[in-house]
Short mmCIF file of C-alpha atoms in Angstrom, two decimals:
data_model
loop_
_atom_site.label_atom_id
_atom_site.label_comp_id
_atom_site.label_asym_id
_atom_site.label_seq_id
_atom_site.Cartn_x
_atom_site.Cartn_y
_atom_site.Cartn_z
CA UNK K 1 0.10 -0.22 0.15
CA UNK K 2 1.22 3.47 -0.70
CA UNK K 3 2.06 5.94 2.31
CA UNK K 4 -0.71 7.86 3.75
CA UNK K 5 -0.36 11.30 2.81
CA UNK K 6 0.18 13.18 5.33
CA UNK K 7 3.14 10.81 6.28
CA UNK K 8 4.88 11.07 2.84
CA UNK K 9 4.52 15.21 3.53
CA UNK K 10 6.48 14.51 6.68
CA UNK K 11 8.89 12.45 5.36
CA UNK K 12 9.50 14.89 2.92
CA UNK K 13 9.75 17.61 4.90
CA UNK K 14 11.85 16.02 7.54
CA UNK K 15 14.41 14.75 5.36
CA UNK K 16 15.03 18.06 3.35
CA UNK K 17 15.22 19.94 6.62
CA UNK K 18 18.42 17.48 7.15
CA UNK K 19 17.38 14.85 9.77
CA UNK K 20 20.09 12.93 10.79
CA UNK K 21 19.76 9.37 11.23
CA UNK K 22 20.43 8.31 14.89
CA UNK K 23 22.57 5.99 13.78
CA UNK K 24 24.60 8.54 12.73
CA UNK K 25 25.05 10.64 15.64
CA UNK K 26 26.68 9.87 19.26
CA UNK K 27 24.10 9.22 21.97
CA UNK K 28 24.23 11.88 23.67
CA UNK K 29 23.59 14.26 19.91
CA UNK K 30 20.79 11.40 19.23
CA UNK K 31 19.35 12.41 22.47
CA UNK K 32 19.88 15.92 21.87
CA UNK K 33 18.14 15.86 18.79
CA UNK K 34 15.53 13.88 20.46
CA UNK K 35 14.80 17.13 22.87
CA UNK K 36 15.03 19.29 20.03
CA UNK K 37 12.39 18.01 18.09
CA UNK K 38 9.70 18.35 20.44
CA UNK K 39 7.14 20.27 19.52
CA UNK K 40 3.37 19.36 20.42
CA UNK K 41 0.95 19.69 17.12
CA UNK K 42 -1.58 20.87 19.62
CA UNK K 43 -2.03 21.51 23.53
CA UNK K 44 -1.34 18.59 25.88
CA UNK K 45 -4.47 16.92 27.49
CA UNK K 46 -5.39 18.54 30.83
CA UNK K 47 -5.57 16.11 33.47
CA UNK K 48 -7.20 16.24 36.93
CA UNK K 49 -3.64 15.62 38.76
CA UNK K 50 0.01 14.77 37.36
CA UNK K 51 2.21 13.94 40.43
CA UNK K 52 5.84 14.02 40.19
CA UNK K 53 7.79 11.02 42.36
CA UNK K 54 10.91 9.18 42.54
CA UNK K 55 10.68 4.93 43.31
CA UNK K 56 13.17 2.85 44.31
CA UNK K 57 14.96 0.35 41.92
CA UNK K 58 17.72 -1.78 42.20
CA UNK K 59 20.25 0.27 41.18
CA UNK K 60 19.00 3.94 41.17
CA UNK K 61 15.60 5.50 42.05
CA UNK K 62 13.54 6.01 38.84
CA UNK K 63 11.77 9.27 38.09
CA UNK K 64 7.56 7.89 37.50
CA UNK K 65 4.93 10.27 36.56
CA UNK K 66 1.36 9.62 37.45
CA UNK K 67 -1.26 11.04 35.41
CA UNK K 68 -4.77 10.56 36.72
CA UNK K 69 -7.78 11.83 34.14
CA UNK K 70 -9.81 12.11 36.75
CA UNK K 71 -10.78 12.29 40.49
CA UNK K 72 -12.17 9.47 41.68
CA UNK K 73 -13.23 7.70 45.20
CA UNK K 74 -12.76 4.27 43.64
CA UNK K 75 -10.29 2.02 43.34
CA UNK K 76 -9.08 3.09 39.28
CA UNK K 77 -7.26 0.81 36.34
CA UNK K 78 -4.00 1.44 35.30
CA UNK K 79 -1.02 1.27 32.63
CA UNK K 80 2.32 1.68 33.71
CA UNK K 81 3.72 3.23 30.51
CA UNK K 82 7.52 2.46 29.20
CA UNK K 83 8.82 4.34 26.29
CA UNK K 84 10.40 3.91 23.69
CA UNK K 85 13.26 5.43 21.62
CA UNK K 86 16.23 2.75 21.25
CA UNK K 87 16.60 2.11 24.89
CA UNK K 88 18.78 5.13 24.60
CA UNK K 89 17.32 8.48 23.88
CA UNK K 90 13.82 9.62 25.15
CA UNK K 91 12.47 10.08 28.63
CA UNK K 92 9.07 11.01 29.99
CA UNK K 93 9.47 14.91 29.69
CA UNK K 94 9.50 14.37 26.36
CA UNK K 95 6.51 11.29 26.39
CA UNK K 96 4.24 13.76 28.19
CA UNK K 97 2.10 14.65 25.39
CA UNK K 98 1.32 11.78 24.74
CA UNK K 99 0.96 9.63 28.51
CA UNK K 100 -1.80 12.49 28.76
CA UNK K 101 -3.66 10.95 25.73
CA UNK K 102 -3.41 7.82 26.69
CA UNK K 103 -4.75 8.36 30.38
CA UNK K 104 -7.87 9.97 28.58
CA UNK K 105 -8.72 8.09 26.19
CA UNK K 106 -8.52 4.97 27.47
CA UNK K 107 -9.61 6.11 30.78
CA UNK K 108 -7.20 4.85 33.52
CA UNK K 109 -4.47 6.14 35.33
CA UNK K 110 -0.98 5.62 33.81
CA UNK K 111 2.48 5.39 35.56
CA UNK K 112 5.00 6.49 33.23
CA UNK K 113 8.27 4.86 34.03
CA UNK K 114 11.91 6.82 33.54
CA UNK K 115 14.24 3.27 33.39
CA UNK K 116 17.95 4.15 32.67
CA UNK K 117 19.23 4.14 29.14
CA UNK K 118 21.79 2.37 27.53
CA UNK K 119 24.62 2.54 26.58
CA UNK K 120 25.42 3.91 30.08
CA UNK K 121 22.98 0.95 31.34
CA UNK K 122 23.12 -2.04 29.11
CA UNK K 123 20.95 -5.11 28.86
CA UNK K 124 19.22 -6.24 31.72
CA UNK K 125 19.19 -2.81 33.90
CA UNK K 126 16.78 -1.02 31.54
CA UNK K 127 14.76 -4.25 31.43
CA UNK K 128 15.47 -4.43 35.50
CA UNK K 129 13.95 -0.80 36.21
CA UNK K 130 10.79 -1.67 34.21
CA UNK K 131 10.28 -4.63 36.24
CA UNK K 132 11.03 -3.41 39.33
CA UNK K 133 8.82 -0.48 38.82
CA UNK K 134 5.84 -2.67 37.76
CA UNK K 135 6.41 -4.36 40.99
CA UNK K 136 6.24 -1.04 42.99
CA UNK K 137 3.15 -0.11 41.19
CA UNK K 138 1.12 -3.82 42.14
CA UNK K 139 2.63 -3.54 45.79
CA UNK K 140 1.53 0.48 46.73
CA UNK K 141 -1.95 -0.35 44.61
CA UNK K 142 -4.03 0.54 47.11
CA UNK K 143 -2.31 3.46 48.63
CA UNK K 144 -2.34 4.84 44.73
CA UNK K 145 -6.08 4.59 44.41
CA UNK K 146 -5.51 1.38 41.79
CA UNK K 147 -7.67 -1.75 41.64
CA UNK K 148 -4.57 -4.10 41.85
CA UNK K 149 -6.87 -6.67 39.49
CA UNK K 150 -7.07 -3.78 36.44
CA UNK K 151 -3.20 -3.12 36.26
CA UNK K 152 -1.72 -3.82 32.58
CA UNK K 153 1.58 -2.41 30.88
CA UNK K 154 1.99 -0.54 28.01
CA UNK K 155 5.30 0.16 25.81
CA UNK K 156 5.91 1.15 22.36
CA UNK K 157 9.49 0.29 20.15
CA UNK K 158 11.90 -0.22 22.77
CA UNK K 159 9.59 0.13 25.54
CA UNK K 160 7.49 -2.44 23.93
CA UNK K 161 10.01 -5.19 24.16
CA UNK K 162 10.71 -4.05 27.89
CA UNK K 163 6.65 -4.43 28.25
CA UNK K 164 7.15 -8.19 27.07
CA UNK K 165 9.86 -9.26 28.72
CA UNK K 166 8.23 -7.58 31.96
CA UNK K 167 5.04 -9.81 31.18
CA UNK K 168 7.30 -12.68 30.82
CA UNK K 169 9.66 -12.46 33.73
CA UNK K 170 5.97 -11.53 35.88
CA UNK K 171 4.72 -15.00 34.71
CA UNK K 172 8.19 -16.86 35.35
CA UNK K 173 8.04 -15.41 38.56
CA UNK K 174 4.42 -15.14 39.78
CA UNK K 175 5.11 -11.84 41.22
CA UNK K 176 2.69 -9.90 39.36
CA UNK K 177 -1.22 -11.01 37.84
CA UNK K 178 -1.18 -7.74 34.91
CA UNK K 179 -4.96 -7.56 33.20
CA UNK K 180 -3.32 -6.95 30.02
CA UNK K 181 0.09 -6.64 27.48
CA UNK K 182 -0.20 -3.73 25.23
CA UNK K 183 2.49 -3.45 22.84
CA UNK K 184 3.14 -1.03 19.94
CA UNK K 185 5.19 -1.68 16.88
CA UNK K 186 7.68 -4.09 19.47
CA UNK K 187 11.33 -5.05 17.98
CA UNK K 188 11.01 -9.14 19.68
CA UNK K 189 13.66 -10.48 18.29
CA UNK K 190 17.96 -9.33 17.61
CA UNK K 191 18.37 -9.55 14.07
CA UNK K 192 17.35 -7.61 10.91
CA UNK K 193 16.55 -9.80 8.31
CA UNK K 194 12.70 -9.83 7.93
CA UNK K 195 10.90 -8.95 4.71
CA UNK K 196 9.87 -5.83 6.35
CA UNK K 197 12.87 -4.88 7.70
CA UNK K 198 14.65 -5.10 3.95
CA UNK K 199 11.49 -3.67 2.45
CA UNK K 200 11.62 -0.72 4.37
CA UNK K 201 15.36 -0.67 5.17
CA UNK K 202 15.72 3.03 5.29
CA UNK K 203 13.79 6.50 4.37
CA UNK K 204 11.47 5.85 6.63
CA UNK K 205 12.11 7.97 9.46
CA UNK K 206 13.42 4.50 11.53
CA UNK K 207 16.12 2.69 9.68
CA UNK K 208 17.36 -0.70 9.65
CA UNK K 209 20.51 0.22 10.59
CA UNK K 210 18.96 2.46 13.49
CA UNK K 211 17.87 -0.86 15.13
CA UNK K 212 21.40 -2.31 14.56
CA UNK K 213 22.66 0.61 16.31
CA UNK K 214 20.11 0.80 19.50
CA UNK K 215 20.33 -3.35 19.68
CA UNK K 216 24.63 -2.84 19.77
CA UNK K 217 24.14 -0.46 22.08
CA UNK K 218 21.89 -2.38 24.54
CA UNK K 219 23.16 -5.73 24.63
CA UNK K 220 26.56 -6.10 27.01
CA UNK K 221 27.58 -9.45 24.58
CA UNK K 222 26.00 -11.31 21.64
CA UNK K 223 25.46 -13.68 24.45
CA UNK K 224 22.65 -11.21 25.45
CA UNK K 225 20.76 -11.28 22.27
CA UNK K 226 19.37 -14.73 22.81
CA UNK K 227 17.64 -14.32 26.50
CA UNK K 228 13.98 -13.85 26.43
CA UNK K 229 14.14 -10.87 28.41
CA UNK K 230 16.09 -9.41 25.57
CA UNK K 231 14.60 -10.97 23.05
CA UNK K 232 11.18 -12.34 24.03
CA UNK K 233 10.27 -14.11 20.84
CA UNK K 234 12.70 -16.46 21.46
CA UNK K 235 11.30 -17.54 24.88
CA UNK K 236 10.52 -21.34 24.87
CA UNK K 237 7.01 -21.03 26.36
CA UNK K 238 4.74 -17.99 25.47
CA UNK K 239 1.70 -19.26 27.44
CA UNK K 240 -0.10 -17.67 30.37
CA UNK K 241 0.75 -14.50 29.52
CA UNK K 242 -1.71 -11.31 29.57
CA UNK K 243 -4.35 -10.39 27.12
CA UNK K 244 -2.36 -8.60 24.63
CA UNK K 245 -3.00 -5.56 22.48
CA UNK K 246 -0.64 -5.51 19.66
CA UNK K 247 -0.46 -2.70 16.97
CA UNK K 248 2.14 -1.95 14.37
CA UNK K 249 3.05 0.18 11.03
CA UNK K 250 2.85 -1.20 7.30
CA UNK K 251 5.79 1.15 6.41
CA UNK K 252 8.07 -0.01 9.59
CA UNK K 253 11.23 -2.35 9.52
CA UNK K 254 9.78 -3.56 12.70
CA UNK K 255 6.42 -4.17 11.24
CA UNK K 256 7.03 -8.32 10.89
CA UNK K 257 8.60 -8.66 14.73
CA UNK K 258 4.82 -7.68 15.57
CA UNK K 259 3.27 -10.12 13.12
CA UNK K 260 5.69 -13.02 14.37
CA UNK K 261 5.34 -12.08 17.65
CA UNK K 262 1.03 -11.62 17.79
CA UNK K 263 0.95 -15.04 15.71
CA UNK K 264 3.49 -17.10 18.32
CA UNK K 265 0.95 -15.62 21.09
CA UNK K 266 -1.73 -17.10 19.71
CA UNK K 267 -1.01 -20.08 18.86
CA UNK K 268 0.47 -20.45 22.53
CA UNK K 269 -3.36 -19.81 23.84
CA UNK K 270 -3.01 -16.43 24.51
CA UNK K 271 -5.96 -13.87 23.75
CA UNK K 272 -4.26 -11.21 20.83
CA UNK K 273 -5.69 -8.70 19.44
CA UNK K 274 -3.30 -7.65 16.04
CA UNK K 275 -3.76 -4.27 14.14
CA UNK K 276 -1.30 -2.91 11.42
CA UNK K 277 -2.10 0.67 10.14
CA UNK K 278 -1.62 1.16 6.71
CA UNK K 279 0.71 3.59 4.96
CA UNK K 280 2.05 4.91 8.14
CA UNK K 281 5.63 4.48 9.52
CA UNK K 282 7.14 3.74 12.91
CA UNK K 283 6.49 6.31 15.39
CA UNK K 284 3.35 7.68 14.24
CA UNK K 285 1.50 6.91 17.63
CA UNK K 286 3.02 10.30 18.92
CA UNK K 287 2.64 12.34 16.01
CA UNK K 288 -1.01 13.69 17.26
CA UNK K 289 -2.14 16.67 15.28
CA UNK K 290 -0.25 15.41 12.56
CA UNK K 291 -1.30 12.49 11.45
CA UNK K 292 -4.68 11.30 11.27
CA UNK K 293 -3.48 7.61 11.96
CA UNK K 294 -2.21 9.13 15.78
CA UNK K 295 -5.70 9.95 16.66
CA UNK K 296 -7.45 6.89 15.31
CA UNK K 297 -4.90 5.18 17.23
CA UNK K 298 -6.03 6.83 20.34
CA UNK K 299 -9.68 5.32 20.19
CA UNK K 300 -8.88 2.53 18.77
CA UNK K 301 -6.77 1.56 22.04
CA UNK K 302 -8.89 4.16 24.37
CA UNK K 303 -12.53 1.43 23.70
CA UNK K 304 -10.25 -1.94 23.78
CA UNK K 305 -8.56 -1.04 27.19
CA UNK K 306 -11.75 0.26 27.99
CA UNK K 307 -13.16 -3.00 27.48
CA UNK K 308 -10.45 -5.17 29.01
CA UNK K 309 -10.31 -3.38 32.26
CA UNK K 310 -14.09 -2.78 32.25
CA UNK K 311 -13.93 1.22 33.37
CA UNK K 312 -17.15 2.27 34.72
CA UNK K 313 -17.52 5.91 33.67
#
């Protein structure tokens, strides 16, 4: 399918303006570029409350933001959110507009976690941080005004890799009963040889070489690449994982990773909703006010999360 016209125009303007692929930048310069690109196309959603705090992690205190779309005396459902950008270059401040939109459209409390970043903090530290944050939310659910039976996890891109790993670990260690996992264009295996990785290798914002760059900064050694908490597709058992909502973009090197993981989960007896957005690119869900498909995603995920977590207005 051809590119969505909004996406095609955006890509033409981005490359004409001199966009530098992240694989051509050192990590610090990549982080600077990520910060410089932030220009919300619409005002952020108003929240009833936003709380900034630090929680204990295995090796450092972790910043989190808790977004409450409304006040309630009743325990609320929640999504624990792990942001993307290659395990390296983003943070919860950059993702603030998205976290607000997610909270409003899903009608849930969103707890955004600022895990430590590669390459200074390689695997398994980011995953350990996200796992520890998940356990912290469950442990303090009552104090946070949350219903522990209605807590899920959400991740996009590298954050979806972390979310998938956390779901596997929660099942393996029987430590938290997640209500759902929401994975958006997750990289679920080390490697760049799927059909989509070849078809959309360059020119679609996220490059095949970008993923190689990110992965090689995240891993300590080739042995990490086959660890199931690093490459969730390679886990020997995918049964008894939470209901999964899996979304991807057609024109994305990672598109086939989503399809492969959806198939793996489904054949293992996991309830899976898989949805591919045609003619769009990696990162589209953050382009609120720029791509109509970003709003479409918010409507879709909002309806599906509300149904899963039985939100009552």
